Structure formats: C-alpha cells, structure tokens
Short mmCIF file of C-alpha atoms in Angstrom, two decimals:
data_model
loop_
_atom_site.label_atom_id
_atom_site.label_comp_id
_atom_site.label_asym_id
_atom_site.label_seq_id
_atom_site.Cartn_x
_atom_site.Cartn_y
_atom_site.Cartn_z
CA ARG X 48 -34.10 -11.03 44.30
CA ALA X 49 -37.75 -10.04 44.46
CA GLY X 50 -38.24 -12.00 47.66
CA SER X 51 -35.14 -10.47 49.20
CA PHE X 52 -36.22 -6.97 48.22
CA LEU X 53 -39.70 -7.49 49.66
CA LEU X 54 -38.23 -8.68 52.96
CA GLN X 55 -36.02 -5.60 53.21
CA GLU X 56 -38.90 -3.34 52.31
CA THR X 57 -41.37 -4.74 54.85
CA THR X 58 -38.93 -5.51 57.68
CA PRO X 59 -37.10 -2.42 58.96
CA MET X 60 -33.49 -3.00 59.99
CA LYS X 61 -33.06 -3.08 63.73
CA ALA X 62 -30.31 -0.97 65.25
CA ARG X 63 -27.57 -3.11 66.73
CA ALA X 64 -25.11 -2.46 69.55
CA ILE X 65 -21.70 -3.79 68.46
CA VAL X 66 -18.56 -3.79 70.60
CA LEU X 67 -15.06 -4.14 69.17
CA LEU X 68 -12.67 -5.69 71.69
CA ASP X 69 -8.94 -5.44 70.95
CA LEU X 70 -6.69 -7.40 73.34
CA ASP X 71 -3.56 -5.34 73.96
CA TYR X 72 -0.07 -6.85 73.28
CA PHE X 73 -1.89 -10.18 72.97
CA TYR X 74 1.01 -12.52 72.14
CA CYS X 75 3.00 -11.01 74.98
CA GLN X 76 0.16 -11.45 77.47
CA VAL X 77 -0.17 -15.09 76.45
CA GLU X 78 3.55 -15.72 76.95
CA MET X 79 3.63 -13.92 80.30
CA LEU X 80 0.84 -16.17 81.56
CA ARG X 81 2.42 -19.32 80.12
CA ASN X 82 5.80 -18.52 81.65
CA GLY X 83 4.56 -17.08 84.94
CA LEU X 84 6.28 -13.74 84.35
CA PRO X 85 5.46 -10.76 86.59
CA ALA X 86 3.71 -7.73 85.12
CA GLU X 87 6.73 -5.49 85.69
CA ARG X 88 9.14 -7.70 83.69
CA PRO X 89 9.98 -6.31 80.22
CA VAL X 90 8.93 -8.96 77.69
CA ALA X 91 8.92 -9.06 73.89
CA VAL X 92 7.69 -11.73 71.49
CA THR X 93 9.82 -12.18 68.40
CA GLN X 94 9.51 -13.69 64.95
CA LYS X 95 12.78 -14.19 63.07
CA PHE X 96 14.91 -11.22 64.11
CA LEU X 97 12.10 -8.72 64.79
CA VAL X 98 9.97 -7.78 67.80
CA VAL X 99 6.33 -8.39 66.87
CA THR X 100 4.91 -7.12 70.16
CA CYS X 101 6.09 -6.13 73.63
CA ASN X 102 4.56 -5.14 76.94
CA TYR X 103 4.55 -1.66 78.48
CA PRO X 104 7.60 -2.13 80.73
CA ALA X 105 9.55 -2.89 77.53
CA ARG X 106 8.01 0.03 75.67
CA SER X 107 8.95 2.41 78.47
CA SER X 108 12.58 1.46 77.79
CA GLY X 109 12.27 2.32 74.11
CA VAL X 110 11.44 -1.13 72.69
CA ALA X 111 8.99 -0.96 69.79
CA LYS X 112 7.15 -3.23 67.39
CA LEU X 113 9.15 -4.28 64.30
CA MET X 114 12.40 -3.33 65.99
CA ARG X 115 15.40 -5.62 65.49
CA THR X 116 15.99 -7.84 68.51
CA THR X 117 19.59 -6.66 68.82
CA GLU X 118 18.48 -3.05 69.12
CA ALA X 119 15.69 -4.01 71.54
CA VAL X 120 18.14 -5.74 73.90
CA ALA X 121 20.54 -2.82 73.62
CA ARG X 122 17.79 -0.45 74.73
CA CYS X 123 16.48 -2.79 77.45
CA PRO X 124 19.13 -5.21 78.77
CA ASP X 125 16.60 -6.92 81.07
CA LEU X 126 14.30 -7.68 78.15
CA ARG X 127 13.01 -11.27 78.00
CA LEU X 128 12.77 -12.39 74.38
CA ILE X 129 10.33 -15.19 73.60
CA ALA X 130 10.11 -16.78 70.14
CA GLY X 131 6.60 -16.52 68.70
CA GLU X 132 6.84 -18.38 65.38
CA ASP X 133 4.52 -21.13 66.63
CA LEU X 134 1.06 -19.54 66.71
CA THR X 135 -0.61 -22.50 68.44
CA PRO X 136 -0.65 -20.96 71.96
CA TYR X 137 -2.10 -17.73 70.59
CA ARG X 138 -4.80 -19.52 68.63
CA GLU X 139 -5.74 -21.51 71.74
CA ALA X 140 -5.86 -18.36 73.88
CA SER X 141 -7.93 -16.64 71.20
CA ASP X 142 -10.41 -19.53 71.26
CA GLU X 143 -10.68 -19.22 75.05
CA ALA X 144 -11.34 -15.49 74.79
CA MET X 145 -13.97 -16.07 72.12
CA GLN X 146 -15.76 -18.64 74.29
CA ALA X 147 -15.82 -16.22 77.23
CA LEU X 148 -17.16 -13.37 75.08
CA ARG X 149 -20.07 -15.47 73.82
CA ALA X 150 -21.70 -14.93 77.22
CA PHE X 151 -22.46 -11.37 76.02
CA GLY X 152 -23.82 -12.20 72.56
CA PRO X 153 -22.84 -13.48 69.10
CA VAL X 154 -19.13 -13.04 68.40
CA GLN X 155 -17.22 -12.54 65.16
CA ARG X 156 -13.45 -12.88 65.26
CA VAL X 157 -11.56 -10.47 63.00
CA GLY X 158 -8.08 -11.41 64.21
CA LEU X 159 -6.53 -13.53 66.92
CA ASP X 160 -6.78 -10.56 69.28
CA GLU X 161 -9.83 -8.71 67.93
CA PHE X 162 -13.51 -9.54 68.23
CA PHE X 163 -16.83 -7.97 67.34
CA ILE X 164 -19.53 -8.76 69.91
CA ASP X 165 -23.22 -8.12 69.22
CA VAL X 166 -24.36 -6.96 72.66
CA THR X 167 -27.75 -5.71 71.48
CA ALA X 168 -29.77 -8.03 73.74
CA VAL X 169 -27.64 -7.24 76.79
CA ALA X 170 -27.78 -3.49 76.10
CA GLU X 171 -31.56 -3.55 75.64
CA ALA X 172 -31.99 -5.51 78.87
CA ARG X 173 -29.83 -3.01 80.78
CA ALA X 174 -31.69 -0.08 79.26
CA SER X 175 -35.07 -1.59 80.15
CA ALA X 176 -33.91 -2.17 83.72
CA GLY X 177 -32.56 1.38 84.01
CA ALA X 178 -29.10 -0.04 84.63
CA TRP X 179 -27.08 2.59 82.76
CA ALA X 180 -25.08 4.91 85.00
CA PRO X 181 -26.54 8.43 85.39
CA GLY X 182 -25.19 10.75 82.73
CA THR X 183 -24.10 7.97 80.39
CA HIS X 184 -24.15 9.10 76.77
CA VAL X 185 -24.69 6.46 74.08
CA HIS X 186 -23.78 7.51 70.55
CA THR X 187 -25.83 5.88 67.81
CA ALA X 188 -25.26 6.23 64.10
CA ALA X 189 -27.48 4.84 61.38
CA GLN X 190 -24.73 5.06 58.77
CA GLY X 191 -21.86 3.67 60.83
CA THR X 192 -19.72 5.56 63.31
CA THR X 193 -16.96 6.83 61.03
CA THR X 194 -19.36 8.09 58.37
CA ALA X 195 -21.63 9.70 60.95
CA GLU X 196 -18.71 11.51 62.56
CA ALA X 197 -17.54 12.84 59.21
CA LEU X 198 -21.04 14.00 58.23
CA ALA X 199 -22.26 15.40 61.53
CA ARG X 200 -19.33 16.99 63.40
CA THR X 201 -21.80 18.50 65.86
CA GLY X 202 -20.50 18.79 69.41
CA THR X 203 -18.74 15.43 69.54
CA ALA X 204 -15.27 15.79 71.00
CA TYR X 205 -15.35 12.14 72.05
CA ARG X 206 -14.75 9.32 69.61
CA PRO X 207 -18.21 8.36 68.29
CA MET X 208 -17.57 4.63 68.67
CA ASP X 209 -16.96 5.08 72.40
CA LEU X 210 -19.46 4.67 75.18
CA ARG X 211 -18.61 7.40 77.64
CA ALA X 212 -20.09 8.78 80.84
CA ALA X 213 -20.72 12.48 80.30
CA SER X 214 -18.99 14.79 82.73
CA SER X 215 -21.16 16.61 85.25
CA GLY X 216 -23.01 19.56 83.75
CA SER X 217 -21.82 18.93 80.22
CA GLY X 218 -25.18 17.84 78.95
CA GLY X 219 -23.63 14.70 77.50
CA SER X 220 -22.04 16.46 74.55
CA ASN X 221 -18.42 16.04 75.57
CA SER X 222 -16.81 13.51 77.85
CA GLY X 223 -13.17 14.39 77.31
CA GLY X 224 -10.36 13.35 75.06
CA GLY X 225 -9.26 9.98 73.74
CA SER X 226 -9.09 6.94 75.98
CA SER X 227 -5.91 5.22 77.04
CA ASN X 228 -4.91 1.96 75.40
CA LYS X 229 -2.63 0.85 78.24
CA SER X 230 -5.01 -1.54 79.91
CA GLY X 231 -5.26 -5.23 79.20
CA SER X 232 -7.79 -4.56 76.47
CA ASP X 233 -9.29 -1.74 74.50
CA SER X 234 -13.03 -1.90 73.86
CA ARG X 235 -14.99 0.36 71.59
CA SER X 236 -18.76 0.42 71.39
CA GLY X 237 -21.07 1.71 68.73
CA SER X 238 -24.00 0.82 66.56
CA GLY X 239 -23.74 -0.95 63.27
CA GLY X 240 -25.85 -2.67 60.73
CA GLY X 241 -26.32 -6.40 60.84
CA SER X 242 -25.65 -8.92 63.54
CA SER X 243 -22.36 -10.64 64.20
CA GLY X 244 -22.25 -14.35 63.59
CA SER X 245 -19.50 -16.54 64.92
CA SER X 246 -16.41 -16.98 62.82
CA SER X 247 -13.20 -18.82 63.38
CA GLY X 248 -11.18 -16.91 60.84
CA SER X 249 -8.31 -14.63 61.77
CA SER X 250 -6.87 -11.71 59.88
CA SER X 251 -4.35 -13.67 57.85
CA SER X 252 -1.69 -15.42 59.94
CA GLY X 253 -2.15 -13.44 63.11
CA GLY X 254 1.36 -12.06 62.82
CA GLY X 255 0.42 -8.69 64.26
CA GLY X 256 1.11 -9.83 67.79
CA GLY X 257 -1.66 -7.87 69.44
CA GLY X 258 -0.34 -4.34 69.11
#
C-alpha cells in the first residue's frame, strides 16, 4: 500500500480522452448484412416471441423493442422477422468491430455493441498538428462528465460528453441541442480517469440487441 500511495503521490494522473461508441440496432445491422437486405426494408430481430431490436424503417411503422412479434407484424405487415437466439453472429461481428477500433487506441468492450476507446494518443497528435476544425470545443472534466455537469452547470447547453463544433460567434459555449441517434452508430467523447485496456467481456448475454 505504501508503494502504491507513493506512486500516486509522485506521479500525477494524466488526463485521458475516452470515446464511447454505441452501435445502433446492432443485431439488426448484422442480420441485414448477412442476409443482403436493403436499408429501406423493415427488419426486426426476435428472441422467443419478442422483438429485441429493429431498424428505423420498422420503427417508423410503430414497431418497438420488447414488443410481441404478433403486434409488430400487425403494425408493419412487410416486417422481416429474424430469429436472434443464436448470438454467435453478433459475437463475431463484435470481435470484428473491436479489431477495427484498436487502430485508434486501447479498447474496452462493455457490451457486444458498446466500446470504450482510449484515443488520448490520437487526440494529442491531432492537437499538436493543429488538426482540430476551427471553433471546435472540447469539454474536459477532471471528475468525470456527469459529475462535472451536475456541479458546474455553467453555460453548457450541449451534453458534456460530446465533442461539438461551436456555432459561429457563440464563443464555444453552446453548440445546440442533443445529437441524433439515427445513424449507424452513436459516439460520445469525453475525458475520464484511467486508460482502457482490452476486454472480451460483454454486458451479460448481449440480449439487448443494440438498441
């Protein structure tokens, strides 16, 4: 304990840049790729008699997560139902995503469709090269983004874990409202303590289906 305390006392903690990447409707994306389905086709992945995730064409017809399959088909007659009890394809796709993300830094998997990436080295290199876009505002928080937001509440109408380009003339204090989650992925950037090591664990069985 003494050695550990001395190390913490003499070596200041370095601020880290951590990105959380959440792959949207992950199981559904995997099945659409496996089955060669077009983006506009309503698709839902099921387990037992429930929808565990669905794509946006299905959602626009009223299909929702945890809805009974009978109700989902009634709301969207063109809905393609794909059984998702076998998680093997999703685990394999998650492994592929993790391998690709390692190009940006150490990765920690927190679910089949969610990853923390320590992009500190990449961010520092971009900052040193002056590669950030003009007007970009980077929020940093020594105590973690949620705690800092709760404590500070000073001119931050954006989510503090976001990396946003400030609007012209705003002085970087406000970049607008919340971001859309309707793209293929949702990434959130912030600063956190500690680096992310690689991990192969998922959040339980991965039954969430990717949101």
